[in-house]
CSV table of C-alpha atoms in Angstrom, one decimal:
chain,number,residue,atom,x,y,z
G,24,LEU,CA,105.4,95.9,102.4
G,25,GLN,CA,107.3,92.3,100.9
G,26,ASN,CA,104.6,91.7,98.4
G,27,SER,CA,104.9,95.2,96.7
G,28,PRO,CA,108.4,95.0,95.7
G,29,LEU,CA,107.6,91.5,94.5
G,30,MET,CA,104.7,92.4,92.5
G,31,GLY,CA,106.0,95.2,91.4
G,32,LYS,CA,109.2,94.0,90.2
G,33,GLU,CA,107.1,91.1,88.1
G,34,ILE,CA,104.8,93.6,86.2
G,35,ALA,CA,108.1,96.0,85.7
G,36,ALA,CA,110.1,93.3,84.1
G,37,GLN,CA,107.6,93.0,81.3
G,38,GLY,CA,107.6,96.7,80.5
G,39,LYS,CA,104.8,98.6,82.5
G,40,LYS,CA,105.7,101.2,84.6
G,41,ILE,CA,105.3,101.0,88.6
G,42,LEU,CA,105.7,103.4,91.7
G,43,ILE,CA,105.8,102.0,95.1
G,44,VAL,CA,104.1,104.5,97.8
G,45,GLU,CA,105.9,103.6,101.2
G,46,ARG,CA,105.2,105.8,104.5
G,47,ASN,CA,108.2,105.5,106.1
G,48,ASN,CA,112.1,106.2,105.5
G,49,TYR,CA,112.6,102.7,104.8
G,50,LEU,CA,111.2,99.9,102.3
G,51,GLY,CA,110.0,96.5,103.5
G,52,GLY,CA,108.1,97.1,106.8
G,53,GLY,CA,108.2,94.0,109.1
G,54,PHE,CA,110.2,91.7,107.0
G,55,TRP,CA,113.5,92.8,108.2
G,56,ILE,CA,112.6,91.7,111.8
G,57,GLY,CA,110.7,88.4,110.6
G,58,GLY,CA,107.9,90.3,112.0
G,59,TYR,CA,108.4,89.2,115.5
G,60,LEU,CA,112.3,91.3,116.2
G,61,MET,CA,114.1,87.8,115.5
G,62,ASN,CA,115.9,88.4,111.9
G,63,LYS,CA,114.2,85.5,111.0
G,64,VAL,CA,111.5,84.4,108.4
G,65,THR,CA,109.4,81.8,108.9
G,66,VAL,CA,108.4,80.5,104.9
G,67,ARG,CA,105.6,77.5,104.6
G,68,SER,CA,105.6,75.3,101.1
G,69,PRO,CA,105.9,76.4,98.4
G,70,GLY,CA,106.3,80.0,98.9
G,71,GLU,CA,110.5,78.9,99.4
G,72,LYS,CA,110.2,78.3,95.2
G,73,ILE,CA,110.3,82.4,95.4
G,74,LEU,CA,113.5,82.4,97.6
G,75,LYS,CA,114.9,80.2,95.5
G,76,GLU,CA,113.9,81.9,92.4
G,77,LEU,CA,115.4,85.1,93.9
G,78,GLY,CA,118.8,83.4,95.4
G,79,ILE,CA,117.5,84.3,99.0
G,80,PRO,CA,119.4,81.0,101.1
G,81,PHE,CA,116.9,79.4,102.9
G,82,LYS,CA,117.0,76.5,105.1
G,83,GLU,CA,113.9,73.5,106.0
G,84,VAL,CA,113.5,73.7,109.7
G,85,SER,CA,110.6,71.3,109.7
G,86,GLU,CA,108.2,69.4,106.7
G,87,GLY,CA,107.2,72.0,104.7
G,88,LEU,CA,108.9,75.2,106.9
G,89,PHE,CA,111.6,77.0,106.0
G,90,VAL,CA,113.8,79.6,107.4
G,91,SER,CA,115.8,82.8,106.0
G,92,ASP,CA,117.9,85.7,107.4
G,93,GLY,CA,115.3,88.7,107.6
G,94,PRO,CA,117.7,91.2,106.2
G,95,TYR,CA,118.9,89.2,103.8
G,96,ALA,CA,115.4,88.4,102.2
G,97,CYS,CA,114.3,92.0,102.5
G,98,SER,CA,117.2,93.7,101.0
G,99,LYS,CA,117.2,91.4,98.0
G,100,LEU,CA,113.8,91.5,96.9
G,101,ILE,CA,113.9,95.2,97.3
G,102,SER,CA,117.4,94.9,94.8
G,103,SER,CA,115.6,92.9,92.4
G,104,ALA,CA,112.4,94.9,92.6
G,105,CYS,CA,114.7,98.1,91.5
G,106,GLU,CA,116.7,96.2,88.7
G,107,ALA,CA,113.2,95.5,86.9
G,108,GLY,CA,112.5,99.3,87.1
G,109,VAL,CA,110.3,100.1,90.2
G,110,LYS,CA,110.6,103.3,91.2
G,111,PHE,CA,109.9,104.1,94.9
G,112,ALA,CA,108.5,107.2,96.6
G,113,ASN,CA,109.2,106.7,100.3
G,114,MET,CA,108.0,109.3,103.2
G,115,THR,CA,105.0,109.6,101.2
G,116,VAL,CA,101.7,108.6,102.5
G,117,PHE,CA,98.4,107.6,100.9
G,118,GLU,CA,95.5,110.2,101.4
G,119,ASP,CA,92.8,109.7,99.5
G,120,LEU,CA,91.7,108.2,96.0
G,121,VAL,CA,91.2,109.8,92.7
G,122,LEU,CA,87.4,108.5,91.6
G,123,ARG,CA,85.7,108.6,88.4
G,124,GLU,CA,82.8,107.6,86.9
G,125,GLU,CA,80.7,104.9,88.7
G,126,ASN,CA,83.7,105.0,91.3
G,127,GLN,CA,86.1,103.9,89.4
G,128,VAL,CA,89.3,104.1,91.3
G,129,ALA,CA,91.9,106.6,89.0
G,130,GLY,CA,94.7,106.8,91.4
G,131,ALA,CA,95.8,107.7,94.6
G,132,VAL,CA,95.9,111.2,96.7
G,133,VAL,CA,99.5,111.3,98.4
G,134,ASN,CA,101.3,114.0,100.8
G,135,TRP,CA,104.4,114.3,102.6
G,136,THR,CA,104.4,111.8,105.7
G,137,PRO,CA,106.7,114.5,107.8
G,138,ILE,CA,103.3,116.6,107.3
G,139,GLN,CA,100.9,114.3,109.7
G,140,ALA,CA,103.5,115.0,112.6
G,141,LEU,CA,104.0,118.8,112.7
G,142,PRO,CA,101.9,121.4,113.2
G,143,ARG,CA,98.9,123.2,111.4
G,144,GLN,CA,100.3,126.3,111.6
G,145,ILE,CA,103.6,125.4,109.5
G,146,THR,CA,102.2,122.5,107.3
G,147,CYS,CA,99.8,123.8,105.0
G,148,VAL,CA,100.6,121.6,102.1
G,149,ASP,CA,98.3,120.4,99.9
G,150,PRO,CA,98.2,116.7,98.8
G,151,VAL,CA,99.1,116.2,95.2
G,152,ALA,CA,97.2,113.3,92.8
G,153,MET,CA,98.7,110.3,90.7
G,154,GLU,CA,96.6,108.7,88.2
G,155,THR,CA,97.5,105.5,87.7
G,156,ARG,CA,95.4,102.4,85.2
G,157,ILE,CA,95.4,100.3,88.5
G,158,LEU,CA,95.9,101.0,92.1
G,159,VAL,CA,97.0,98.3,94.0
G,160,ASP,CA,96.4,98.2,97.9
G,161,ALA,CA,99.8,96.4,99.9
G,162,SER,CA,99.1,98.3,102.9
G,163,GLY,CA,98.8,95.5,105.3
G,164,HIS,CA,95.7,94.7,108.1
G,165,ASP,CA,95.3,98.8,107.8
G,166,ALA,CA,94.1,97.9,104.5
G,167,CYS,CA,94.0,102.1,103.9
G,168,VAL,CA,93.3,102.2,100.3
G,169,VAL,CA,89.9,100.1,100.3
G,170,ARG,CA,88.8,101.8,103.7
G,171,LYS,CA,88.7,104.7,101.9
G,172,LEU,CA,86.0,103.1,99.5
G,173,GLU,CA,84.3,101.9,102.7
G,174,GLU,CA,84.1,105.4,104.0
G,175,ARG,CA,82.4,106.8,101.0
G,176,ASN,CA,79.8,103.6,101.2
G,177,VAL,CA,81.1,101.9,98.1
G,178,ILE,CA,82.1,98.6,99.7
G,179,LYS,CA,82.1,96.9,102.6
G,180,VAL,CA,84.7,96.1,104.8
G,181,PRO,CA,84.8,93.4,107.5
G,182,GLY,CA,88.1,93.5,109.2
G,183,PHE,CA,90.4,90.6,109.4
G,184,GLY,CA,89.5,87.5,111.8
G,185,ALA,CA,91.6,85.8,114.6
G,186,MET,CA,94.9,83.8,113.7
G,187,TRP,CA,94.7,80.6,111.8
G,188,VAL,CA,98.1,80.5,109.8
G,189,ALA,CA,97.6,77.3,107.8
G,190,GLN,CA,93.8,78.7,106.9
G,191,SER,CA,94.6,82.2,106.5
G,192,GLU,CA,98.1,81.9,104.2
G,193,ASP,CA,95.7,79.3,101.5
G,194,LEU,CA,92.9,82.0,101.4
G,195,ILE,CA,95.1,85.2,101.1
G,196,VAL,CA,96.3,83.7,97.5
G,197,GLU,CA,93.1,82.4,96.4
G,198,HIS,CA,91.7,85.4,97.3
G,199,THR,CA,94.2,88.1,95.5
G,200,GLY,CA,93.1,90.1,93.1
G,201,LYS,CA,90.5,93.0,92.1
G,202,VAL,CA,88.2,94.5,94.8
G,203,HIS,CA,86.4,97.2,92.7
G,204,PRO,CA,87.1,98.6,89.2
G,205,GLY,CA,90.6,99.8,88.9
G,206,LEU,CA,91.5,99.0,92.3
G,207,MET,CA,93.5,95.6,93.7
G,208,VAL,CA,94.5,94.5,97.0
G,209,VAL,CA,97.4,91.7,97.8
G,210,GLY,CA,99.2,90.2,101.2
G,211,MET,CA,97.6,90.9,104.6
G,212,ALA,CA,95.1,93.4,102.9
G,213,VAL,CA,93.0,91.1,101.6
G,214,SER,CA,92.2,89.5,105.0
G,215,THR,CA,90.8,93.0,106.1
G,216,THR,CA,88.9,93.4,103.0
G,217,TYR,CA,87.1,89.8,102.7
G,218,GLY,CA,86.9,89.1,106.6
G,219,LEU,CA,89.5,86.2,106.5
G,220,PRO,CA,92.1,85.1,109.5
G,221,ARG,CA,95.2,86.6,110.3
G,222,MET,CA,98.6,84.9,109.3
G,223,GLY,CA,100.6,86.2,112.3
G,224,PRO,CA,104.9,86.4,111.2
G,225,THR,CA,104.7,84.2,108.5
G,226,PHE,CA,105.6,85.5,105.1
G,227,GLY,CA,105.2,82.6,102.5
G,228,ALA,CA,101.1,84.0,101.5
G,229,MET,CA,102.8,87.5,101.2
G,230,LEU,CA,105.1,85.8,98.2
G,231,LEU,CA,102.9,84.1,96.4
G,232,SER,CA,100.5,86.7,96.8
G,233,GLY,CA,102.5,89.2,95.2
G,234,LYS,CA,103.2,86.9,92.4
G,235,ARG,CA,99.7,86.1,92.0
G,236,GLY,CA,98.7,89.9,92.0
G,237,ALA,CA,101.6,90.4,89.4
G,238,GLU,CA,99.5,88.1,86.9
G,239,ILE,CA,96.0,89.3,87.7
G,240,ALA,CA,97.4,92.9,87.2
G,241,LEU,CA,99.5,92.4,83.7
G,242,GLU,CA,96.5,90.5,82.3
G,243,GLU,CA,94.3,93.8,82.9
G,244,LEU,CA,96.9,95.7,81.6
G,245,LYS,CA,96.8,94.1,78.4
């Protein structure tokens, strides 16, 4: 999702190694189509500051509400992450967690995305583990990483609430951060983790959550 490249860019720019796992064959999630098949992305203030920082054109359509072209904004986010040194593993699906003493999150278990769609008779492919100092759940409302902790009765996940854009955007940025030792949550996964309202097709908080997540991660990595 779009907060992943931004968060990755901010961390990689400080010389840290970043790998983003993407289950699709393309990066960026629904950012390309504005979340609503319209190729425009809406950003509420102060999210436009990040667009300006990255050199992404936008215009103000009403007070505090800005619009940009989805393909331009998304490709710019991805390219800026690549230029900062972020690496990507697309067509790679998250399957499970690597846990250590006292359920400390220590990595992710991944496999090839096509494995899920092929018959079992020809897909006897074991997943592999990747260890990391910090794992970040940026998987959107699925919150697939956090859900794995819930499956093991480590934490409770209430799921996201009904839509309330203005409140949700503020709360998502506020709650961005560490949810469990070794695990952080950013973007829409935050609403699922903490039972916050859903946002809908708006992207300001997604960008700001990624930026805040990077700041918190860098503090953890010191």
